[in-house]
Amino acid sequence: MNTRQEVLDFVKNGHTRFLPHLSIDCVIFGYHAHQLKILLIRHHGHEKWSLPGGYIARDETLTQAAHRILAEKTQITDLFLQQFYVFGDSVVRMSRIETQQTHNTTFAKVGVTLGDNHWLSERTLSIGYYALVDYLDVVVTPEFLVDGFCWLEIKEIPPLEYDHNEIIAKALATLRSQIYQQPIGYSLLPEKFTLPEIHALYETILGKQFDRRNFRKKLLTLGLIRQLDEQKRIGPHRSPFLYEFDLENYRKALEEGSVLAF
Protein backbone atom coordinates (compact mmCIF):
# COMPACT_ATOMS: atom_id res chain seq x y z
CA MET A 1 0.00 0.00 0.00
CA ASN A 2 1.63 3.17 -1.24
CA THR A 3 -0.91 5.89 -0.50
CA ARG A 4 -3.11 7.03 2.37
CA GLN A 5 -6.23 6.23 0.37
CA GLU A 6 -5.07 2.68 -0.31
CA VAL A 7 -4.57 2.16 3.43
CA LEU A 8 -8.01 3.56 4.23
CA ASP A 9 -9.62 1.34 1.60
CA PHE A 10 -7.79 -1.68 3.02
CA VAL A 11 -8.94 -0.97 6.57
CA LYS A 12 -12.55 -0.44 5.50
CA ASN A 13 -12.99 -3.02 2.76
CA GLY A 14 -10.00 -5.37 2.98
CA HIS A 15 -12.12 -8.23 4.34
CA THR A 16 -14.05 -8.33 1.05
CA ARG A 17 -10.90 -8.93 -0.99
CA PHE A 18 -8.73 -10.82 1.51
CA LEU A 19 -9.30 -13.77 3.83
CA PRO A 20 -9.69 -12.48 7.39
CA HIS A 21 -7.76 -14.25 10.17
CA LEU A 22 -5.15 -15.65 7.75
CA SER A 23 -1.89 -14.01 6.67
CA ILE A 24 1.55 -14.81 5.29
CA ASP A 25 4.86 -13.83 6.89
CA CYS A 26 7.98 -14.05 4.72
CA VAL A 27 11.47 -14.81 5.95
CA ILE A 28 13.60 -13.50 3.08
CA PHE A 29 17.09 -14.96 3.39
CA GLY A 30 19.60 -12.86 1.47
CA TYR A 31 23.01 -14.32 0.71
CA HIS A 32 26.04 -12.47 -0.59
CA ALA A 33 29.81 -12.67 -0.03
CA HIS A 34 29.61 -15.43 2.59
CA GLN A 35 26.94 -13.61 4.60
CA LEU A 36 23.39 -14.78 5.28
CA LYS A 37 21.01 -11.95 6.18
CA ILE A 38 17.28 -11.46 6.71
CA LEU A 39 15.16 -8.60 5.43
CA LEU A 40 13.31 -6.73 8.19
CA ILE A 41 10.92 -3.78 8.07
CA ARG A 42 9.75 -1.24 10.65
CA HIS A 43 6.10 -0.23 10.62
CA HIS A 44 5.04 3.30 11.42
CA GLY A 45 5.05 4.06 15.15
CA HIS A 46 6.93 0.91 16.15
CA GLU A 47 10.40 0.66 17.69
CA LYS A 48 10.90 -3.00 16.88
CA TRP A 49 11.49 -4.54 13.47
CA SER A 50 9.28 -7.19 11.91
CA LEU A 51 9.07 -9.50 8.92
CA PRO A 52 7.39 -8.43 5.69
CA GLY A 53 4.06 -10.07 5.05
CA GLY A 54 0.49 -9.62 3.91
CA TYR A 55 -2.95 -11.12 3.51
CA ILE A 56 -4.22 -13.75 1.10
CA ALA A 57 -6.70 -12.69 -1.57
CA ARG A 58 -9.87 -14.74 -1.79
CA ASP A 59 -9.08 -15.84 -5.35
CA GLU A 60 -5.41 -16.74 -4.72
CA THR A 61 -3.70 -19.96 -3.78
CA LEU A 62 -1.32 -19.72 -0.83
CA THR A 63 1.73 -19.91 -3.06
CA GLN A 64 0.34 -17.29 -5.44
CA ALA A 65 -0.21 -14.98 -2.48
CA ALA A 66 3.32 -15.54 -1.20
CA HIS A 67 4.82 -14.79 -4.62
CA ARG A 68 2.69 -11.65 -4.96
CA ILE A 69 3.66 -10.38 -1.51
CA LEU A 70 7.35 -10.96 -2.18
CA ALA A 71 7.15 -9.30 -5.59
CA GLU A 72 5.44 -6.28 -4.01
CA LYS A 73 8.13 -6.03 -1.34
CA THR A 74 11.28 -6.85 -3.33
CA GLN A 75 10.42 -6.57 -7.07
CA ILE A 76 11.72 -10.13 -7.53
CA THR A 77 9.41 -12.64 -9.19
CA ASP A 78 11.63 -15.66 -9.86
CA LEU A 79 12.94 -17.03 -6.58
CA PHE A 80 13.11 -20.13 -4.43
CA LEU A 81 10.06 -20.10 -2.14
CA GLN A 82 9.10 -22.66 0.48
CA GLN A 83 6.17 -22.93 2.89
CA PHE A 84 7.38 -24.19 6.26
CA TYR A 85 4.95 -23.76 9.19
CA VAL A 86 1.74 -22.22 10.56
CA PHE A 87 1.89 -19.87 13.55
CA GLY A 88 -1.05 -19.06 15.79
CA ASP A 89 -0.34 -19.99 19.40
CA SER A 90 1.75 -17.05 20.63
CA VAL A 91 0.36 -14.70 23.27
CA VAL A 92 0.16 -11.78 20.86
CA ARG A 93 -1.84 -13.83 18.35
CA MET A 94 -4.18 -15.19 21.03
CA SER A 95 -4.85 -11.74 22.53
CA ARG A 96 -7.38 -9.49 20.81
CA ILE A 97 -6.16 -6.53 22.89
CA GLU A 98 -2.52 -6.91 21.84
CA THR A 99 -3.49 -7.45 18.22
CA GLN A 100 -5.69 -4.37 18.27
CA GLN A 101 -3.08 -2.19 19.98
CA THR A 102 -0.38 -3.27 17.55
CA HIS A 103 -2.51 -2.40 14.52
CA ASN A 104 -3.70 0.89 16.04
CA THR A 105 -0.10 2.04 16.50
CA THR A 106 0.51 1.50 12.79
CA PHE A 107 -2.77 2.89 11.48
CA ALA A 108 -2.49 6.03 13.62
CA LYS A 109 -0.62 7.47 10.62
CA VAL A 110 -3.93 7.68 8.76
CA GLY A 111 -6.00 8.60 11.81
CA VAL A 112 -7.69 5.21 12.15
CA THR A 113 -8.53 3.41 15.39
CA LEU A 114 -9.82 -0.14 15.09
CA GLY A 115 -12.88 -1.19 17.06
CA ASP A 116 -13.30 -4.45 18.95
CA ASN A 117 -15.31 -5.99 16.14
CA HIS A 118 -13.11 -4.84 13.29
CA TRP A 119 -11.82 -7.63 11.06
CA LEU A 120 -8.19 -6.66 11.73
CA SER A 121 -8.73 -6.95 15.50
CA GLU A 122 -9.49 -10.66 15.28
CA ARG A 123 -6.98 -13.42 15.93
CA THR A 124 -4.88 -14.09 12.83
CA LEU A 125 -2.97 -17.23 11.91
CA SER A 126 0.21 -16.78 9.90
CA ILE A 127 1.57 -19.15 7.28
CA GLY A 128 5.35 -18.94 7.14
CA TYR A 129 7.25 -18.93 3.86
CA TYR A 130 10.96 -18.53 3.37
CA ALA A 131 12.64 -17.23 0.23
CA LEU A 132 16.25 -17.26 -0.95
CA VAL A 133 17.74 -14.33 -2.84
CA ASP A 134 20.98 -12.52 -3.47
CA TYR A 135 20.27 -9.45 -1.40
CA LEU A 136 22.09 -7.21 -3.87
CA ASP A 137 19.33 -8.06 -6.37
CA VAL A 138 16.57 -6.87 -4.04
CA VAL A 139 14.95 -3.47 -4.55
CA VAL A 140 12.77 -2.86 -1.50
CA THR A 141 9.58 -1.06 -2.49
CA PRO A 142 8.61 1.90 -0.26
CA GLU A 143 5.26 1.54 1.51
CA PHE A 144 3.08 4.15 3.16
CA LEU A 145 3.01 2.41 6.56
CA VAL A 146 6.65 1.28 6.56
CA ASP A 147 9.21 3.72 7.93
CA GLY A 148 12.34 1.72 7.14
CA PHE A 149 13.98 -1.59 6.28
CA CYS A 150 17.31 -3.30 6.90
CA TRP A 151 19.26 -6.46 6.21
CA LEU A 152 20.62 -8.08 9.38
CA GLU A 153 22.81 -11.14 9.81
CA ILE A 154 21.22 -14.04 11.65
CA LYS A 155 23.31 -13.53 14.79
CA GLU A 156 22.38 -9.83 14.92
CA ILE A 157 18.58 -10.25 14.94
CA PRO A 158 17.13 -8.27 17.91
CA PRO A 159 13.79 -8.89 19.65
CA LEU A 160 11.13 -8.39 16.96
CA GLU A 161 7.44 -7.55 16.84
CA TYR A 162 4.78 -10.23 17.23
CA ASP A 163 6.19 -13.79 17.22
CA HIS A 164 8.64 -13.07 14.42
CA ASN A 165 11.73 -14.29 16.30
CA GLU A 166 10.01 -17.66 16.58
CA ILE A 167 9.16 -17.58 12.88
CA ILE A 168 12.77 -16.83 11.91
CA ALA A 169 14.11 -19.59 14.17
CA LYS A 170 11.73 -22.10 12.60
CA ALA A 171 12.55 -20.91 9.07
CA LEU A 172 16.29 -21.25 9.66
CA ALA A 173 15.91 -24.71 11.17
CA THR A 174 13.76 -25.77 8.21
CA LEU A 175 16.21 -24.31 5.69
CA ARG A 176 19.13 -26.13 7.32
CA SER A 177 17.17 -29.36 7.31
CA GLN A 178 15.94 -29.06 3.74
CA ILE A 179 19.30 -28.06 2.33
CA TYR A 180 20.17 -31.76 2.43
CA GLN A 181 17.09 -32.67 0.39
CA GLN A 182 16.82 -29.74 -2.01
CA PRO A 183 19.52 -28.03 -4.09
CA ILE A 184 19.11 -24.34 -3.32
CA GLY A 185 22.17 -22.68 -4.81
CA TYR A 186 20.61 -21.72 -8.14
CA SER A 187 18.83 -18.75 -6.54
CA LEU A 188 21.93 -17.48 -4.76
CA LEU A 189 24.91 -17.95 -7.06
CA PRO A 190 25.93 -16.43 -10.41
CA GLU A 191 25.29 -18.46 -13.55
CA LYS A 192 28.91 -19.61 -13.50
CA PHE A 193 30.62 -20.15 -10.16
CA THR A 194 33.66 -21.76 -8.61
CA LEU A 195 33.65 -24.72 -6.27
CA PRO A 196 34.80 -22.55 -3.33
CA GLU A 197 31.82 -20.25 -3.96
CA ILE A 198 29.17 -22.97 -3.76
CA HIS A 199 31.05 -24.62 -0.90
CA ALA A 200 31.02 -21.33 1.03
CA LEU A 201 27.28 -20.95 0.40
CA TYR A 202 26.46 -24.27 2.03
CA GLU A 203 28.84 -23.68 4.93
CA THR A 204 27.34 -20.24 5.58
CA ILE A 205 23.77 -21.53 5.62
CA LEU A 206 24.55 -24.57 7.74
CA GLY A 207 26.88 -22.68 10.07
CA LYS A 208 29.50 -25.40 9.98
CA GLN A 209 32.41 -26.66 7.91
CA PHE A 210 32.74 -29.86 5.90
CA ASP A 211 35.24 -31.52 3.59
CA ARG A 212 35.47 -29.82 0.20
CA ARG A 213 36.43 -32.97 -1.73
CA ASN A 214 33.43 -34.96 -0.51
CA PHE A 215 31.21 -31.97 -1.21
CA ARG A 216 32.35 -31.74 -4.85
CA LYS A 217 32.06 -35.49 -5.34
CA LYS A 218 28.49 -35.56 -4.04
CA LEU A 219 27.31 -32.70 -6.25
CA LEU A 220 28.91 -34.24 -9.34
CA THR A 221 27.56 -37.71 -8.54
CA LEU A 222 24.02 -36.35 -8.32
CA GLY A 223 24.59 -34.46 -11.56
CA LEU A 224 23.58 -31.14 -9.98
CA ILE A 225 26.62 -29.28 -11.31
CA ARG A 226 29.00 -29.74 -14.21
CA GLN A 227 32.52 -28.48 -14.70
CA LEU A 228 33.10 -26.08 -17.58
CA ASP A 229 36.16 -25.68 -19.77
CA GLU A 230 36.56 -22.21 -18.32
CA GLN A 231 38.56 -20.85 -15.44
CA LYS A 232 38.14 -17.82 -13.24
CA ARG A 233 41.18 -15.56 -13.18
CA ILE A 234 41.69 -14.56 -9.56
CA GLY A 235 45.41 -13.85 -9.45
CA PRO A 236 48.83 -15.36 -10.10
CA HIS A 237 48.64 -19.16 -9.94
CA ARG A 238 44.93 -19.00 -8.96
CA SER A 239 42.58 -19.97 -11.76
CA PRO A 240 39.90 -22.35 -10.42
CA PHE A 241 37.55 -24.05 -12.85
CA LEU A 242 34.06 -22.67 -13.26
CA TYR A 243 30.93 -24.76 -12.78
CA GLU A 244 27.28 -24.36 -13.70
CA PHE A 245 24.08 -26.05 -12.59
CA ASP A 246 22.63 -28.79 -14.75
CA LEU A 247 19.12 -27.33 -14.85
CA GLU A 248 17.39 -30.56 -15.90
CA ASN A 249 18.96 -32.57 -13.08
CA TYR A 250 18.50 -29.63 -10.72
CA ARG A 251 14.74 -29.47 -11.32
CA LYS A 252 14.51 -33.25 -11.04
CA ALA A 253 16.31 -33.11 -7.70
CA LEU A 254 13.89 -30.43 -6.47
CA GLU A 255 10.95 -32.67 -7.37
CA GLU A 256 12.40 -35.88 -5.95
CA GLY A 257 14.22 -34.46 -2.93
CA SER A 258 17.72 -35.78 -3.62
CA VAL A 259 19.67 -36.27 -0.42
CA LEU A 260 22.98 -34.47 0.03
CA ALA A 261 25.08 -36.17 2.69
CA PHE A 262 28.47 -34.57 3.19
CSV table of C-alpha atoms in Angstrom, one decimal:
chain,number,residue,atom,x,y,z
A,1,MET,CA,0.0,0.0,0.0
A,2,ASN,CA,1.6,3.2,-1.2
A,3,THR,CA,-0.9,5.9,-0.5
A,4,ARG,CA,-3.1,7.0,2.4
A,5,GLN,CA,-6.2,6.2,0.4
A,6,GLU,CA,-5.1,2.7,-0.3
A,7,VAL,CA,-4.6,2.2,3.4
A,8,LEU,CA,-8.0,3.6,4.2
A,9,ASP,CA,-9.6,1.3,1.6
A,10,PHE,CA,-7.8,-1.7,3.0
A,11,VAL,CA,-8.9,-1.0,6.6
A,12,LYS,CA,-12.6,-0.4,5.5
A,13,ASN,CA,-13.0,-3.0,2.8
A,14,GLY,CA,-10.0,-5.4,3.0
A,15,HIS,CA,-12.1,-8.2,4.3
A,16,THR,CA,-14.0,-8.3,1.0
A,17,ARG,CA,-10.9,-8.9,-1.0
A,18,PHE,CA,-8.7,-10.8,1.5
A,19,LEU,CA,-9.3,-13.8,3.8
A,20,PRO,CA,-9.7,-12.5,7.4
A,21,HIS,CA,-7.8,-14.3,10.2
A,22,LEU,CA,-5.1,-15.7,7.8
A,23,SER,CA,-1.9,-14.0,6.7
A,24,ILE,CA,1.5,-14.8,5.3
A,25,ASP,CA,4.9,-13.8,6.9
A,26,CYS,CA,8.0,-14.1,4.7
A,27,VAL,CA,11.5,-14.8,5.9
A,28,ILE,CA,13.6,-13.5,3.1
A,29,PHE,CA,17.1,-15.0,3.4
A,30,GLY,CA,19.6,-12.9,1.5
A,31,TYR,CA,23.0,-14.3,0.7
A,32,HIS,CA,26.0,-12.5,-0.6
A,33,ALA,CA,29.8,-12.7,0.0
A,34,HIS,CA,29.6,-15.4,2.6
A,35,GLN,CA,26.9,-13.6,4.6
A,36,LEU,CA,23.4,-14.8,5.3
A,37,LYS,CA,21.0,-12.0,6.2
A,38,ILE,CA,17.3,-11.5,6.7
A,39,LEU,CA,15.2,-8.6,5.4
A,40,LEU,CA,13.3,-6.7,8.2
A,41,ILE,CA,10.9,-3.8,8.1
A,42,ARG,CA,9.8,-1.2,10.7
A,43,HIS,CA,6.1,-0.2,10.6
A,44,HIS,CA,5.0,3.3,11.4
A,45,GLY,CA,5.1,4.1,15.1
A,46,HIS,CA,6.9,0.9,16.2
A,47,GLU,CA,10.4,0.7,17.7
A,48,LYS,CA,10.9,-3.0,16.9
A,49,TRP,CA,11.5,-4.5,13.5
A,50,SER,CA,9.3,-7.2,11.9
A,51,LEU,CA,9.1,-9.5,8.9
A,52,PRO,CA,7.4,-8.4,5.7
A,53,GLY,CA,4.1,-10.1,5.1
A,54,GLY,CA,0.5,-9.6,3.9
A,55,TYR,CA,-2.9,-11.1,3.5
A,56,ILE,CA,-4.2,-13.7,1.1
A,57,ALA,CA,-6.7,-12.7,-1.6
A,58,ARG,CA,-9.9,-14.7,-1.8
A,59,ASP,CA,-9.1,-15.8,-5.3
A,60,GLU,CA,-5.4,-16.7,-4.7
A,61,THR,CA,-3.7,-20.0,-3.8
A,62,LEU,CA,-1.3,-19.7,-0.8
A,63,THR,CA,1.7,-19.9,-3.1
A,64,GLN,CA,0.3,-17.3,-5.4
A,65,ALA,CA,-0.2,-15.0,-2.5
A,66,ALA,CA,3.3,-15.5,-1.2
A,67,HIS,CA,4.8,-14.8,-4.6
A,68,ARG,CA,2.7,-11.7,-5.0
A,69,ILE,CA,3.7,-10.4,-1.5
A,70,LEU,CA,7.3,-11.0,-2.2
A,71,ALA,CA,7.1,-9.3,-5.6
A,72,GLU,CA,5.4,-6.3,-4.0
A,73,LYS,CA,8.1,-6.0,-1.3
A,74,THR,CA,11.3,-6.9,-3.3
A,75,GLN,CA,10.4,-6.6,-7.1
A,76,ILE,CA,11.7,-10.1,-7.5
A,77,THR,CA,9.4,-12.6,-9.2
A,78,ASP,CA,11.6,-15.7,-9.9
A,79,LEU,CA,12.9,-17.0,-6.6
A,80,PHE,CA,13.1,-20.1,-4.4
A,81,LEU,CA,10.1,-20.1,-2.1
A,82,GLN,CA,9.1,-22.7,0.5
A,83,GLN,CA,6.2,-22.9,2.9
A,84,PHE,CA,7.4,-24.2,6.3
A,85,TYR,CA,4.9,-23.8,9.2
A,86,VAL,CA,1.7,-22.2,10.6
A,87,PHE,CA,1.9,-19.9,13.6
A,88,GLY,CA,-1.0,-19.1,15.8
A,89,ASP,CA,-0.3,-20.0,19.4
A,90,SER,CA,1.8,-17.1,20.6
A,91,VAL,CA,0.4,-14.7,23.3
A,92,VAL,CA,0.2,-11.8,20.9
A,93,ARG,CA,-1.8,-13.8,18.3
A,94,MET,CA,-4.2,-15.2,21.0
A,95,SER,CA,-4.9,-11.7,22.5
A,96,ARG,CA,-7.4,-9.5,20.8
A,97,ILE,CA,-6.2,-6.5,22.9
A,98,GLU,CA,-2.5,-6.9,21.8
A,99,THR,CA,-3.5,-7.4,18.2
A,100,GLN,CA,-5.7,-4.4,18.3
A,101,GLN,CA,-3.1,-2.2,20.0
A,102,THR,CA,-0.4,-3.3,17.5
A,103,HIS,CA,-2.5,-2.4,14.5
A,104,ASN,CA,-3.7,0.9,16.0
A,105,THR,CA,-0.1,2.0,16.5
A,106,THR,CA,0.5,1.5,12.8
A,107,PHE,CA,-2.8,2.9,11.5
A,108,ALA,CA,-2.5,6.0,13.6
A,109,LYS,CA,-0.6,7.5,10.6
A,110,VAL,CA,-3.9,7.7,8.8
A,111,GLY,CA,-6.0,8.6,11.8
A,112,VAL,CA,-7.7,5.2,12.1
A,113,THR,CA,-8.5,3.4,15.4
A,114,LEU,CA,-9.8,-0.1,15.1
A,115,GLY,CA,-12.9,-1.2,17.1
A,116,ASP,CA,-13.3,-4.4,19.0
A,117,ASN,CA,-15.3,-6.0,16.1
A,118,HIS,CA,-13.1,-4.8,13.3
A,119,TRP,CA,-11.8,-7.6,11.1
A,120,LEU,CA,-8.2,-6.7,11.7
A,121,SER,CA,-8.7,-7.0,15.5
A,122,GLU,CA,-9.5,-10.7,15.3
A,123,ARG,CA,-7.0,-13.4,15.9
A,124,THR,CA,-4.9,-14.1,12.8
A,125,LEU,CA,-3.0,-17.2,11.9
A,126,SER,CA,0.2,-16.8,9.9
A,127,ILE,CA,1.6,-19.1,7.3
A,128,GLY,CA,5.3,-18.9,7.1
A,129,TYR,CA,7.3,-18.9,3.9
A,130,TYR,CA,11.0,-18.5,3.4
A,131,ALA,CA,12.6,-17.2,0.2
A,132,LEU,CA,16.2,-17.3,-0.9
A,133,VAL,CA,17.7,-14.3,-2.8
A,134,ASP,CA,21.0,-12.5,-3.5
A,135,TYR,CA,20.3,-9.4,-1.4
A,136,LEU,CA,22.1,-7.2,-3.9
A,137,ASP,CA,19.3,-8.1,-6.4
A,138,VAL,CA,16.6,-6.9,-4.0
A,139,VAL,CA,15.0,-3.5,-4.5
A,140,VAL,CA,12.8,-2.9,-1.5
A,141,THR,CA,9.6,-1.1,-2.5
A,142,PRO,CA,8.6,1.9,-0.3
A,143,GLU,CA,5.3,1.5,1.5
A,144,PHE,CA,3.1,4.1,3.2
A,145,LEU,CA,3.0,2.4,6.6
A,146,VAL,CA,6.7,1.3,6.6
A,147,ASP,CA,9.2,3.7,7.9
A,148,GLY,CA,12.3,1.7,7.1
A,149,PHE,CA,14.0,-1.6,6.3
A,150,CYS,CA,17.3,-3.3,6.9
A,151,TRP,CA,19.3,-6.5,6.2
A,152,LEU,CA,20.6,-8.1,9.4
A,153,GLU,CA,22.8,-11.1,9.8
A,154,ILE,CA,21.2,-14.0,11.7
A,155,LYS,CA,23.3,-13.5,14.8
A,156,GLU,CA,22.4,-9.8,14.9
A,157,ILE,CA,18.6,-10.3,14.9
A,158,PRO,CA,17.1,-8.3,17.9
A,159,PRO,CA,13.8,-8.9,19.6
A,160,LEU,CA,11.1,-8.4,17.0
A,161,GLU,CA,7.4,-7.6,16.8
A,162,TYR,CA,4.8,-10.2,17.2
A,163,ASP,CA,6.2,-13.8,17.2
A,164,HIS,CA,8.6,-13.1,14.4
A,165,ASN,CA,11.7,-14.3,16.3
A,166,GLU,CA,10.0,-17.7,16.6
A,167,ILE,CA,9.2,-17.6,12.9
A,168,ILE,CA,12.8,-16.8,11.9
A,169,ALA,CA,14.1,-19.6,14.2
A,170,LYS,CA,11.7,-22.1,12.6
A,171,ALA,CA,12.6,-20.9,9.1
A,172,LEU,CA,16.3,-21.2,9.7
A,173,ALA,CA,15.9,-24.7,11.2
A,174,THR,CA,13.8,-25.8,8.2
A,175,LEU,CA,16.2,-24.3,5.7
A,176,ARG,CA,19.1,-26.1,7.3
A,177,SER,CA,17.2,-29.4,7.3
A,178,GLN,CA,15.9,-29.1,3.7
A,179,ILE,CA,19.3,-28.1,2.3
A,180,TYR,CA,20.2,-31.8,2.4
A,181,GLN,CA,17.1,-32.7,0.4
A,182,GLN,CA,16.8,-29.7,-2.0
A,183,PRO,CA,19.5,-28.0,-4.1
A,184,ILE,CA,19.1,-24.3,-3.3
A,185,GLY,CA,22.2,-22.7,-4.8
A,186,TYR,CA,20.6,-21.7,-8.1
A,187,SER,CA,18.8,-18.8,-6.5
A,188,LEU,CA,21.9,-17.5,-4.8
A,189,LEU,CA,24.9,-17.9,-7.1
A,190,PRO,CA,25.9,-16.4,-10.4
A,191,GLU,CA,25.3,-18.5,-13.6
A,192,LYS,CA,28.9,-19.6,-13.5
A,193,PHE,CA,30.6,-20.1,-10.2
A,194,THR,CA,33.7,-21.8,-8.6
A,195,LEU,CA,33.7,-24.7,-6.3
A,196,PRO,CA,34.8,-22.5,-3.3
A,197,GLU,CA,31.8,-20.2,-4.0
A,198,ILE,CA,29.2,-23.0,-3.8
A,199,HIS,CA,31.1,-24.6,-0.9
A,200,ALA,CA,31.0,-21.3,1.0
A,201,LEU,CA,27.3,-20.9,0.4
A,202,TYR,CA,26.5,-24.3,2.0
A,203,GLU,CA,28.8,-23.7,4.9
A,204,THR,CA,27.3,-20.2,5.6
A,205,ILE,CA,23.8,-21.5,5.6
A,206,LEU,CA,24.5,-24.6,7.7
A,207,GLY,CA,26.9,-22.7,10.1
A,208,LYS,CA,29.5,-25.4,10.0
A,209,GLN,CA,32.4,-26.7,7.9
A,210,PHE,CA,32.7,-29.9,5.9
A,211,ASP,CA,35.2,-31.5,3.6
A,212,ARG,CA,35.5,-29.8,0.2
A,213,ARG,CA,36.4,-33.0,-1.7
A,214,ASN,CA,33.4,-35.0,-0.5
A,215,PHE,CA,31.2,-32.0,-1.2
A,216,ARG,CA,32.3,-31.7,-4.8
A,217,LYS,CA,32.1,-35.5,-5.3
A,218,LYS,CA,28.5,-35.6,-4.0
A,219,LEU,CA,27.3,-32.7,-6.3
A,220,LEU,CA,28.9,-34.2,-9.3
A,221,THR,CA,27.6,-37.7,-8.5
A,222,LEU,CA,24.0,-36.3,-8.3
A,223,GLY,CA,24.6,-34.5,-11.6
A,224,LEU,CA,23.6,-31.1,-10.0
A,225,ILE,CA,26.6,-29.3,-11.3
A,226,ARG,CA,29.0,-29.7,-14.2
A,227,GLN,CA,32.5,-28.5,-14.7
A,228,LEU,CA,33.1,-26.1,-17.6
A,229,ASP,CA,36.2,-25.7,-19.8
A,230,GLU,CA,36.6,-22.2,-18.3
A,231,GLN,CA,38.6,-20.8,-15.4
A,232,LYS,CA,38.1,-17.8,-13.2
A,233,ARG,CA,41.2,-15.6,-13.2
A,234,ILE,CA,41.7,-14.6,-9.6
A,235,GLY,CA,45.4,-13.8,-9.5
A,236,PRO,CA,48.8,-15.4,-10.1
A,237,HIS,CA,48.6,-19.2,-9.9
A,238,ARG,CA,44.9,-19.0,-9.0
A,239,SER,CA,42.6,-20.0,-11.8
A,240,PRO,CA,39.9,-22.3,-10.4
A,241,PHE,CA,37.5,-24.0,-12.8
A,242,LEU,CA,34.1,-22.7,-13.3
A,243,TYR,CA,30.9,-24.8,-12.8
A,244,GLU,CA,27.3,-24.4,-13.7
A,245,PHE,CA,24.1,-26.0,-12.6
A,246,ASP,CA,22.6,-28.8,-14.7
A,247,LEU,CA,19.1,-27.3,-14.8
A,248,GLU,CA,17.4,-30.6,-15.9
A,249,ASN,CA,19.0,-32.6,-13.1
A,250,TYR,CA,18.5,-29.6,-10.7
A,251,ARG,CA,14.7,-29.5,-11.3
A,252,LYS,CA,14.5,-33.3,-11.0
A,253,ALA,CA,16.3,-33.1,-7.7
A,254,LEU,CA,13.9,-30.4,-6.5
A,255,GLU,CA,10.9,-32.7,-7.4
A,256,GLU,CA,12.4,-35.9,-5.9
A,257,GLY,CA,14.2,-34.5,-2.9
A,258,SER,CA,17.7,-35.8,-3.6
A,259,VAL,CA,19.7,-36.3,-0.4
A,260,LEU,CA,23.0,-34.5,0.0
A,261,ALA,CA,25.1,-36.2,2.7
A,262,PHE,CA,28.5,-34.6,3.2
